[in-house]
Structure formats: structure tokens, C-alpha cells
JSON list of C-alpha atoms in Angstrom, two decimals:
[
{"chain": "A", "resi": 12, "resn": "ASN", "atom": "CA", "xyz": [79.88, 99.12, 198.02]},
{"chain": "A", "resi": 13, "resn": "LEU", "atom": "CA", "xyz": [79.57, 95.48, 197.60]},
{"chain": "A", "resi": 14, "resn": "VAL", "atom": "CA", "xyz": [80.19, 94.06, 193.92]},
{"chain": "A", "resi": 15, "resn": "GLY", "atom": "CA", "xyz": [76.92, 94.39, 192.01]},
{"chain": "A", "resi": 16, "resn": "GLU", "atom": "CA", "xyz": [75.50, 96.89, 194.66]},
{"chain": "A", "resi": 17, "resn": "ALA", "atom": "CA", "xyz": [74.53, 100.26, 193.24]},
{"chain": "A", "resi": 18, "resn": "VAL", "atom": "CA", "xyz": [73.59, 103.47, 194.94]},
{"chain": "A", "resi": 19, "resn": "HIS", "atom": "CA", "xyz": [70.85, 105.53, 193.48]},
{"chain": "A", "resi": 20, "resn": "PRO", "atom": "CA", "xyz": [68.82, 108.67, 194.76]},
{"chain": "A", "resi": 21, "resn": "VAL", "atom": "CA", "xyz": [65.34, 107.86, 196.40]},
{"chain": "A", "resi": 22, "resn": "VAL", "atom": "CA", "xyz": [63.68, 110.73, 194.60]},
{"chain": "A", "resi": 23, "resn": "ILE", "atom": "CA", "xyz": [64.75, 111.76, 191.04]},
{"chain": "A", "resi": 24, "resn": "SER", "atom": "CA", "xyz": [63.68, 114.45, 188.54]},
{"chain": "A", "resi": 25, "resn": "HIS", "atom": "CA", "xyz": [62.51, 113.05, 185.30]},
{"chain": "A", "resi": 26, "resn": "PRO", "atom": "CA", "xyz": [65.11, 114.54, 182.65]},
{"chain": "A", "resi": 27, "resn": "LEU", "atom": "CA", "xyz": [62.20, 115.70, 180.31]},
{"chain": "A", "resi": 28, "resn": "SER", "atom": "CA", "xyz": [59.23, 116.55, 182.47]},
{"chain": "A", "resi": 29, "resn": "GLY", "atom": "CA", "xyz": [61.24, 117.67, 185.60]},
{"chain": "A", "resi": 30, "resn": "ARG", "atom": "CA", "xyz": [58.53, 115.82, 187.82]},
{"chain": "A", "resi": 31, "resn": "LYS", "atom": "CA", "xyz": [59.70, 114.39, 190.83]},
{"chain": "A", "resi": 32, "resn": "ALA", "atom": "CA", "xyz": [59.50, 110.52, 190.93]},
{"chain": "A", "resi": 33, "resn": "LEU", "atom": "CA", "xyz": [60.09, 107.73, 193.55]},
{"chain": "A", "resi": 34, "resn": "TYR", "atom": "CA", "xyz": [63.11, 105.72, 192.57]},
{"chain": "A", "resi": 35, "resn": "VAL", "atom": "CA", "xyz": [62.77, 102.59, 194.90]},
{"chain": "A", "resi": 36, "resn": "ASN", "atom": "CA", "xyz": [61.39, 99.08, 194.23]},
{"chain": "A", "resi": 37, "resn": "PRO", "atom": "CA", "xyz": [60.92, 96.12, 196.41]},
{"chain": "A", "resi": 38, "resn": "ALA", "atom": "CA", "xyz": [62.95, 93.97, 194.02]},
{"chain": "A", "resi": 39, "resn": "PHE", "atom": "CA", "xyz": [66.22, 95.66, 194.19]},
{"chain": "A", "resi": 40, "resn": "THR", "atom": "CA", "xyz": [66.00, 98.63, 196.90]},
{"chain": "A", "resi": 41, "resn": "THR", "atom": "CA", "xyz": [67.51, 97.01, 200.11]},
{"chain": "A", "resi": 42, "resn": "HIS", "atom": "CA", "xyz": [68.17, 100.07, 202.51]},
{"chain": "A", "resi": 43, "resn": "PHE", "atom": "CA", "xyz": [68.84, 103.80, 202.42]},
{"chain": "A", "resi": 44, "resn": "GLU", "atom": "CA", "xyz": [72.35, 104.92, 202.49]},
{"chain": "A", "resi": 45, "resn": "GLY", "atom": "CA", "xyz": [73.65, 105.26, 206.06]},
{"chain": "A", "resi": 46, "resn": "TRP", "atom": "CA", "xyz": [70.75, 103.11, 207.22]},
{"chain": "A", "resi": 47, "resn": "THR", "atom": "CA", "xyz": [70.60, 99.62, 208.22]},
{"chain": "A", "resi": 48, "resn": "PRO", "atom": "CA", "xyz": [67.99, 97.41, 206.17]},
{"chain": "A", "resi": 49, "resn": "MET", "atom": "CA", "xyz": [66.09, 97.09, 209.44]},
{"chain": "A", "resi": 50, "resn": "GLU", "atom": "CA", "xyz": [65.98, 100.85, 209.89]},
{"chain": "A", "resi": 51, "resn": "SER", "atom": "CA", "xyz": [65.02, 101.15, 206.38]},
{"chain": "A", "resi": 52, "resn": "LYS", "atom": "CA", "xyz": [62.25, 98.59, 206.15]},
{"chain": "A", "resi": 53, "resn": "PRO", "atom": "CA", "xyz": [59.46, 100.77, 207.72]},
{"chain": "A", "resi": 54, "resn": "LEU", "atom": "CA", "xyz": [59.92, 103.73, 205.49]},
{"chain": "A", "resi": 55, "resn": "LEU", "atom": "CA", "xyz": [60.51, 101.49, 202.42]},
{"chain": "A", "resi": 56, "resn": "ASP", "atom": "CA", "xyz": [57.30, 99.46, 203.11]},
{"chain": "A", "resi": 57, "resn": "TYR", "atom": "CA", "xyz": [55.38, 102.75, 203.43]},
{"chain": "A", "resi": 58, "resn": "LEU", "atom": "CA", "xyz": [56.94, 103.98, 200.05]},
{"chain": "A", "resi": 59, "resn": "TYR", "atom": "CA", "xyz": [56.09, 100.59, 198.39]},
{"chain": "A", "resi": 60, "resn": "ALA", "atom": "CA", "xyz": [52.42, 100.76, 199.68]},
{"chain": "A", "resi": 61, "resn": "HIS", "atom": "CA", "xyz": [51.85, 104.29, 198.73]},
{"chain": "A", "resi": 62, "resn": "ALA", "atom": "CA", "xyz": [53.33, 103.61, 195.20]},
{"chain": "A", "resi": 63, "resn": "SER", "atom": "CA", "xyz": [50.99, 100.73, 194.49]},
{"chain": "A", "resi": 64, "resn": "ARG", "atom": "CA", "xyz": [47.70, 102.40, 195.46]},
{"chain": "A", "resi": 65, "resn": "PRO", "atom": "CA", "xyz": [45.10, 101.81, 192.89]},
{"chain": "A", "resi": 66, "resn": "GLU", "atom": "CA", "xyz": [44.95, 105.42, 191.87]},
{"chain": "A", "resi": 67, "resn": "PHE", "atom": "CA", "xyz": [48.56, 105.09, 190.71]},
{"chain": "A", "resi": 68, "resn": "THR", "atom": "CA", "xyz": [48.18, 101.91, 188.71]},
{"chain": "A", "resi": 69, "resn": "CYS", "atom": "CA", "xyz": [47.35, 101.12, 185.19]},
{"chain": "A", "resi": 70, "resn": "ARG", "atom": "CA", "xyz": [46.25, 97.57, 184.00]},
{"chain": "A", "resi": 71, "resn": "PHE", "atom": "CA", "xyz": [47.31, 96.72, 180.56]},
{"chain": "A", "resi": 72, "resn": "GLU", "atom": "CA", "xyz": [45.54, 93.89, 178.92]},
{"chain": "A", "resi": 73, "resn": "TRP", "atom": "CA", "xyz": [47.26, 92.50, 176.07]},
{"chain": "A", "resi": 74, "resn": "ARG", "atom": "CA", "xyz": [45.54, 91.80, 173.05]},
{"chain": "A", "resi": 75, "resn": "GLU", "atom": "CA", "xyz": [46.77, 90.57, 169.44]},
{"chain": "A", "resi": 76, "resn": "GLY", "atom": "CA", "xyz": [48.65, 93.40, 167.95]},
{"chain": "A", "resi": 77, "resn": "SER", "atom": "CA", "xyz": [49.32, 95.25, 171.40]},
{"chain": "A", "resi": 78, "resn": "VAL", "atom": "CA", "xyz": [52.21, 97.51, 171.95]},
{"chain": "A", "resi": 79, "resn": "ALA", "atom": "CA", "xyz": [53.24, 98.93, 175.19]},
{"chain": "A", "resi": 80, "resn": "PHE", "atom": "CA", "xyz": [55.78, 101.53, 176.16]},
{"chain": "A", "resi": 81, "resn": "TRP", "atom": "CA", "xyz": [56.83, 102.61, 179.81]},
{"chain": "A", "resi": 82, "resn": "ASP", "atom": "CA", "xyz": [59.53, 104.64, 181.14]},
{"chain": "A", "resi": 83, "resn": "ASN", "atom": "CA", "xyz": [61.53, 102.73, 183.84]},
{"chain": "A", "resi": 84, "resn": "ARG", "atom": "CA", "xyz": [62.71, 105.81, 185.43]},
{"chain": "A", "resi": 85, "resn": "ALA", "atom": "CA", "xyz": [59.25, 106.63, 186.81]},
{"chain": "A", "resi": 86, "resn": "THR", "atom": "CA", "xyz": [57.26, 103.26, 186.40]},
{"chain": "A", "resi": 87, "resn": "TRP", "atom": "CA", "xyz": [57.04, 100.10, 188.34]},
{"chain": "A", "resi": 88, "resn": "HIS", "atom": "CA", "xyz": [56.09, 97.07, 186.01]},
{"chain": "A", "resi": 89, "resn": "PHE", "atom": "CA", "xyz": [55.33, 93.31, 186.39]},
{"chain": "A", "resi": 90, "resn": "ALA", "atom": "CA", "xyz": [54.05, 90.49, 184.43]},
{"chain": "A", "resi": 91, "resn": "VAL", "atom": "CA", "xyz": [50.69, 88.88, 184.97]},
{"chain": "A", "resi": 92, "resn": "ASN", "atom": "CA", "xyz": [50.13, 85.47, 183.45]},
{"chain": "A", "resi": 93, "resn": "ASP", "atom": "CA", "xyz": [46.64, 86.28, 181.98]},
{"chain": "A", "resi": 94, "resn": "TYR", "atom": "CA", "xyz": [47.39, 84.73, 178.53]},
{"chain": "A", "resi": 95, "resn": "HIS", "atom": "CA", "xyz": [46.80, 81.30, 179.47]},
{"chain": "A", "resi": 96, "resn": "GLY", "atom": "CA", "xyz": [48.08, 78.72, 176.89]},
{"chain": "A", "resi": 97, "resn": "GLU", "atom": "CA", "xyz": [48.85, 81.52, 174.58]},
{"chain": "A", "resi": 98, "resn": "LYS", "atom": "CA", "xyz": [52.38, 82.68, 173.36]},
{"chain": "A", "resi": 99, "resn": "ARG", "atom": "CA", "xyz": [53.69, 86.01, 173.61]},
{"chain": "A", "resi": 100, "resn": "LEU", "atom": "CA", "xyz": [56.37, 87.54, 171.41]},
{"chain": "A", "resi": 101, "resn": "MET", "atom": "CA", "xyz": [58.13, 90.41, 172.86]},
{"chain": "A", "resi": 102, "resn": "HIS", "atom": "CA", "xyz": [61.04, 92.83, 171.78]},
{"chain": "A", "resi": 103, "resn": "ARG", "atom": "CA", "xyz": [62.89, 94.78, 174.37]},
{"chain": "A", "resi": 104, "resn": "ILE", "atom": "CA", "xyz": [64.33, 98.00, 173.48]},
{"chain": "A", "resi": 105, "resn": "THR", "atom": "CA", "xyz": [66.60, 99.92, 176.04]},
{"chain": "A", "resi": 106, "resn": "ILE", "atom": "CA", "xyz": [67.17, 103.74, 175.34]},
{"chain": "A", "resi": 107, "resn": "THR", "atom": "CA", "xyz": [70.12, 105.05, 177.18]},
{"chain": "A", "resi": 108, "resn": "GLY", "atom": "CA", "xyz": [70.02, 108.35, 178.86]},
{"chain": "A", "resi": 109, "resn": "GLY", "atom": "CA", "xyz": [71.93, 110.55, 181.42]},
{"chain": "A", "resi": 110, "resn": "PRO", "atom": "CA", "xyz": [72.68, 109.73, 185.06]},
{"chain": "A", "resi": 111, "resn": "LEU", "atom": "CA", "xyz": [69.76, 109.91, 187.56]},
{"chain": "A", "resi": 112, "resn": "GLN", "atom": "CA", "xyz": [69.42, 113.17, 189.50]}
]
């Protein structure tokens, strides 16, 4: 592996619920182990499209006093600049857990 490169399973079991979850994302997943990036691209594109289907999404609209929690082991998230001219104050808390399985 290159410095800074990590290897993770594509499907994990959530440690509390036991439910299976895809563990890939377009920002960090570059290829499958043993496959080239070019070989990996069609399947990764399919998985990204599947995971972002409307029935699997939740749009959180920030309001004064809002609090949001999510589990990075089984959730994609990204910011939408929908607070034009307003200031957001955030505190990030990371809770460690065991290795992904």
C-alpha cells in the first residue's frame, strides 16, 4: 500500500445492528483490491448510483437549535450551502469503535 492508502471491506456488518452496509464512497474509494481503477469503475459507479437513490436519502434542513447525528459506518453525508449569509456553528464529536468487519 502507498502511504496514506487504506484497505477496507466493501460490505461491512454494523457492530450494533448486524445489518449489512456498503462501505464505499466516491470521495475516497479508488478501486477494489486486486482490481485496477479502470476495472473497478463500472461496479463502483453502479454502487454509488444505487446508494444515492432517492428512497435511500434524507434531506436535513438546518434550523436554529438543530442537532444532527449520523453514523459514518453506514451513512454518506455532504454539506449543501442552503444557509445563504447565515453563520453555522458546529461541534464535531468522533466516537471510536472497533475495526470494520
